[in-house]
Amino acid sequence: VVYADFEALTVPCTRTNPDTEPANIYQKHLPISVGLKLVSTVPQAVDLPFESHLGGDAVVWFLNRLTAYRNMAYEYLFDVRRL
């Protein structure tokens, strides 16, 4: 299981296209940080510390970490030495 939490700044915004945007839009959420922790019920599989990232690229960083976690899981699950 991956537990994650994002923090975001709210910035005022105005509607640029009133025909397609809801009338009640008044702010945007800009992700600025993320933290995540991978928790495994398989003790020998993985033991990673809590990770966090601060910056405008928080979403990209998070998705890259999820990809790395997926790769680690595939390596563990399909390791022929374990079978």
mmCIF file with all atom_site columns, C-alpha atoms in Angstrom:
data_model
loop_
_atom_site.group_PDB
_atom_site.id
_atom_site.type_symbol
_atom_site.label_atom_id
_atom_site.label_alt_id
_atom_site.label_comp_id
_atom_site.label_asym_id
_atom_site.label_entity_id
_atom_site.label_seq_id
_atom_site.pdbx_PDB_ins_code
_atom_site.Cartn_x
_atom_site.Cartn_y
_atom_site.Cartn_z
_atom_site.occupancy
_atom_site.B_iso_or_equiv
_atom_site.pdbx_formal_charge
_atom_site.auth_seq_id
_atom_site.auth_comp_id
_atom_site.auth_asym_id
_atom_site.auth_atom_id
_atom_site.pdbx_PDB_model_num
ATOM 1  C CA . VAL A 1 1  ? 0.000   0.000   0.000   1.00 0.00 ? 1  VAL A CA 1
ATOM 2  C CA . VAL A 1 2  ? 1.222   3.496   -0.783  1.00 0.00 ? 2  VAL A CA 1
ATOM 3  C CA . TYR A 1 3  ? 0.076   6.248   1.529   1.00 0.00 ? 3  TYR A CA 1
ATOM 4  C CA . ALA A 1 4  ? 0.458   9.727   0.051   1.00 0.00 ? 4  ALA A CA 1
ATOM 5  C CA . ASP A 1 5  ? -0.521  13.300  0.787   1.00 0.00 ? 5  ASP A CA 1
ATOM 6  C CA . PHE A 1 6  ? -0.242  16.409  -1.345  1.00 0.00 ? 6  PHE A CA 1
ATOM 7  C CA . GLU A 1 7  ? -0.137  19.998  -0.177  1.00 0.00 ? 7  GLU A CA 1
ATOM 8  C CA . ALA A 1 8  ? -1.217  22.793  -2.482  1.00 0.00 ? 8  ALA A CA 1
ATOM 9  C CA . LEU A 1 9  ? -1.274  26.549  -2.672  1.00 0.00 ? 9  LEU A CA 1
ATOM 10 C CA . THR A 1 10 ? -4.565  28.140  -3.579  1.00 0.00 ? 10 THR A CA 1
ATOM 11 C CA . VAL A 1 11 ? -4.272  31.040  -5.974  1.00 0.00 ? 11 VAL A CA 1
ATOM 12 C CA . PRO A 1 12 ? -7.067  33.300  -7.163  1.00 0.00 ? 12 PRO A CA 1
ATOM 13 C CA . CYS A 1 13 ? -8.210  32.819  -10.707 1.00 0.00 ? 13 CYS A CA 1
ATOM 14 C CA . THR A 1 14 ? -10.714 34.291  -13.086 1.00 0.00 ? 14 THR A CA 1
ATOM 15 C CA . ARG A 1 15 ? -12.782 32.508  -15.645 1.00 0.00 ? 15 ARG A CA 1
ATOM 16 C CA . THR A 1 16 ? -11.306 32.818  -19.112 1.00 0.00 ? 16 THR A CA 1
ATOM 17 C CA . ASN A 1 17 ? -14.179 31.138  -20.908 1.00 0.00 ? 17 ASN A CA 1
ATOM 18 C CA . PRO A 1 18 ? -17.551 31.706  -19.194 1.00 0.00 ? 18 PRO A CA 1
ATOM 19 C CA . ASP A 1 19 ? -19.292 29.440  -21.708 1.00 0.00 ? 19 ASP A CA 1
ATOM 20 C CA . THR A 1 20 ? -17.417 26.302  -20.625 1.00 0.00 ? 20 THR A CA 1
ATOM 21 C CA . GLU A 1 21 ? -16.249 27.005  -17.058 1.00 0.00 ? 21 GLU A CA 1
ATOM 22 C CA . PRO A 1 22 ? -18.481 26.847  -13.980 1.00 0.00 ? 22 PRO A CA 1
ATOM 23 C CA . ALA A 1 23 ? -19.509 30.218  -12.557 1.00 0.00 ? 23 ALA A CA 1
ATOM 24 C CA . ASN A 1 24 ? -18.266 29.463  -9.050  1.00 0.00 ? 24 ASN A CA 1
ATOM 25 C CA . ILE A 1 25 ? -14.567 29.042  -9.907  1.00 0.00 ? 25 ILE A CA 1
ATOM 26 C CA . TYR A 1 26 ? -12.532 31.459  -7.813  1.00 0.00 ? 26 TYR A CA 1
ATOM 27 C CA . GLN A 1 27 ? -9.255  29.663  -7.051  1.00 0.00 ? 27 GLN A CA 1
ATOM 28 C CA . LYS A 1 28 ? -6.857  27.026  -8.375  1.00 0.00 ? 28 LYS A CA 1
ATOM 29 C CA . HIS A 1 29 ? -4.918  24.479  -6.366  1.00 0.00 ? 29 HIS A CA 1
ATOM 30 C CA . LEU A 1 30 ? -1.238  24.307  -7.299  1.00 0.00 ? 30 LEU A CA 1
ATOM 31 C CA . PRO A 1 31 ? 0.477   21.202  -5.882  1.00 0.00 ? 31 PRO A CA 1
ATOM 32 C CA . ILE A 1 32 ? 3.711   22.221  -4.159  1.00 0.00 ? 32 ILE A CA 1
ATOM 33 C CA . SER A 1 33 ? 4.691   19.212  -2.061  1.00 0.00 ? 33 SER A CA 1
ATOM 34 C CA . VAL A 1 34 ? 4.041   15.523  -1.636  1.00 0.00 ? 34 VAL A CA 1
ATOM 35 C CA . GLY A 1 35 ? 4.922   12.860  0.870   1.00 0.00 ? 35 GLY A CA 1
ATOM 36 C CA . LEU A 1 36 ? 4.604   9.118   0.485   1.00 0.00 ? 36 LEU A CA 1
ATOM 37 C CA . LYS A 1 37 ? 5.284   5.907   2.340   1.00 0.00 ? 37 LYS A CA 1
ATOM 38 C CA . LEU A 1 38 ? 5.268   2.397   0.931   1.00 0.00 ? 38 LEU A CA 1
ATOM 39 C CA . VAL A 1 39 ? 3.996   -0.144  3.453   1.00 0.00 ? 39 VAL A CA 1
ATOM 40 C CA . SER A 1 40 ? 4.394   -3.851  2.761   1.00 0.00 ? 40 SER A CA 1
ATOM 41 C CA . THR A 1 41 ? 3.024   -6.856  4.597   1.00 0.00 ? 41 THR A CA 1
ATOM 42 C CA . VAL A 1 42 ? 5.933   -8.881  3.219   1.00 0.00 ? 42 VAL A CA 1
ATOM 43 C CA . PRO A 1 43 ? 8.840   -8.082  5.574   1.00 0.00 ? 43 PRO A CA 1
ATOM 44 C CA . GLN A 1 44 ? 11.654  -9.118  3.252   1.00 0.00 ? 44 GLN A CA 1
ATOM 45 C CA . ALA A 1 45 ? 10.133  -7.438  0.181   1.00 0.00 ? 45 ALA A CA 1
ATOM 46 C CA . VAL A 1 46 ? 10.818  -3.791  0.880   1.00 0.00 ? 46 VAL A CA 1
ATOM 47 C CA . ASP A 1 47 ? 11.530  -1.425  3.726   1.00 0.00 ? 47 ASP A CA 1
ATOM 48 C CA . LEU A 1 48 ? 11.644  2.130   2.431   1.00 0.00 ? 48 LEU A CA 1
ATOM 49 C CA . PRO A 1 49 ? 11.637  5.287   4.557   1.00 0.00 ? 49 PRO A CA 1
ATOM 50 C CA . PHE A 1 50 ? 9.059   8.046   4.244   1.00 0.00 ? 50 PHE A CA 1
ATOM 51 C CA . GLU A 1 51 ? 9.857   10.230  1.239   1.00 0.00 ? 51 GLU A CA 1
ATOM 52 C CA . SER A 1 52 ? 8.857   13.796  0.502   1.00 0.00 ? 52 SER A CA 1
ATOM 53 C CA . HIS A 1 53 ? 9.432   16.365  -2.198  1.00 0.00 ? 53 HIS A CA 1
ATOM 54 C CA . LEU A 1 54 ? 8.890   20.110  -2.297  1.00 0.00 ? 54 LEU A CA 1
ATOM 55 C CA . GLY A 1 55 ? 8.576   22.012  -5.550  1.00 0.00 ? 55 GLY A CA 1
ATOM 56 C CA . GLY A 1 56 ? 6.436   22.828  -8.528  1.00 0.00 ? 56 GLY A CA 1
ATOM 57 C CA . ASP A 1 57 ? 7.205   19.401  -9.993  1.00 0.00 ? 57 ASP A CA 1
ATOM 58 C CA . ALA A 1 58 ? 5.682   17.509  -7.043  1.00 0.00 ? 58 ALA A CA 1
ATOM 59 C CA . VAL A 1 59 ? 3.176   15.619  -9.198  1.00 0.00 ? 59 VAL A CA 1
ATOM 60 C CA . VAL A 1 60 ? 5.827   14.516  -11.709 1.00 0.00 ? 60 VAL A CA 1
ATOM 61 C CA . TRP A 1 61 ? 8.156   13.457  -8.881  1.00 0.00 ? 61 TRP A CA 1
ATOM 62 C CA . PHE A 1 62 ? 5.322   11.478  -7.254  1.00 0.00 ? 62 PHE A CA 1
ATOM 63 C CA . LEU A 1 63 ? 4.476   9.648   -10.481 1.00 0.00 ? 63 LEU A CA 1
ATOM 64 C CA . ASN A 1 64 ? 8.165   8.832   -11.030 1.00 0.00 ? 64 ASN A CA 1
ATOM 65 C CA . ARG A 1 65 ? 8.369   7.375   -7.502  1.00 0.00 ? 65 ARG A CA 1
ATOM 66 C CA . LEU A 1 66 ? 5.245   5.282   -8.139  1.00 0.00 ? 66 LEU A CA 1
ATOM 67 C CA . THR A 1 67 ? 6.867   3.954   -11.300 1.00 0.00 ? 67 THR A CA 1
ATOM 68 C CA . ALA A 1 68 ? 9.984   3.052   -9.317  1.00 0.00 ? 68 ALA A CA 1
ATOM 69 C CA . TYR A 1 69 ? 7.823   1.297   -6.690  1.00 0.00 ? 69 TYR A CA 1
ATOM 70 C CA . ARG A 1 70 ? 6.061   -0.645  -9.448  1.00 0.00 ? 70 ARG A CA 1
ATOM 71 C CA . ASN A 1 71 ? 9.421   -1.732  -10.876 1.00 0.00 ? 71 ASN A CA 1
ATOM 72 C CA . MET A 1 72 ? 10.582  -2.893  -7.434  1.00 0.00 ? 72 MET A CA 1
ATOM 73 C CA . ALA A 1 73 ? 7.367   -4.876  -6.984  1.00 0.00 ? 73 ALA A CA 1
ATOM 74 C CA . TYR A 1 74 ? 7.762   -6.539  -10.396 1.00 0.00 ? 74 TYR A CA 1
ATOM 75 C CA . GLU A 1 75 ? 11.357  -7.468  -9.611  1.00 0.00 ? 75 GLU A CA 1
ATOM 76 C CA . TYR A 1 76 ? 10.299  -9.035  -6.329  1.00 0.00 ? 76 TYR A CA 1
ATOM 77 C CA . LEU A 1 77 ? 7.218   -10.815 -7.689  1.00 0.00 ? 77 LEU A CA 1
ATOM 78 C CA . PHE A 1 78 ? 8.930   -12.263 -10.753 1.00 0.00 ? 78 PHE A CA 1
ATOM 79 C CA . ASP A 1 79 ? 12.306  -13.103 -9.208  1.00 0.00 ? 79 ASP A CA 1
ATOM 80 C CA . VAL A 1 80 ? 12.988  -16.677 -10.343 1.00 0.00 ? 80 VAL A CA 1
ATOM 81 C CA . ARG A 1 81 ? 15.348  -17.235 -7.391  1.00 0.00 ? 81 ARG A CA 1
ATOM 82 C CA . ARG A 1 82 ? 12.370  -16.833 -5.024  1.00 0.00 ? 82 ARG A CA 1
ATOM 83 C CA . LEU A 1 83 ? 10.222  -19.390 -6.862  1.00 0.00 ? 83 LEU A CA 1
#
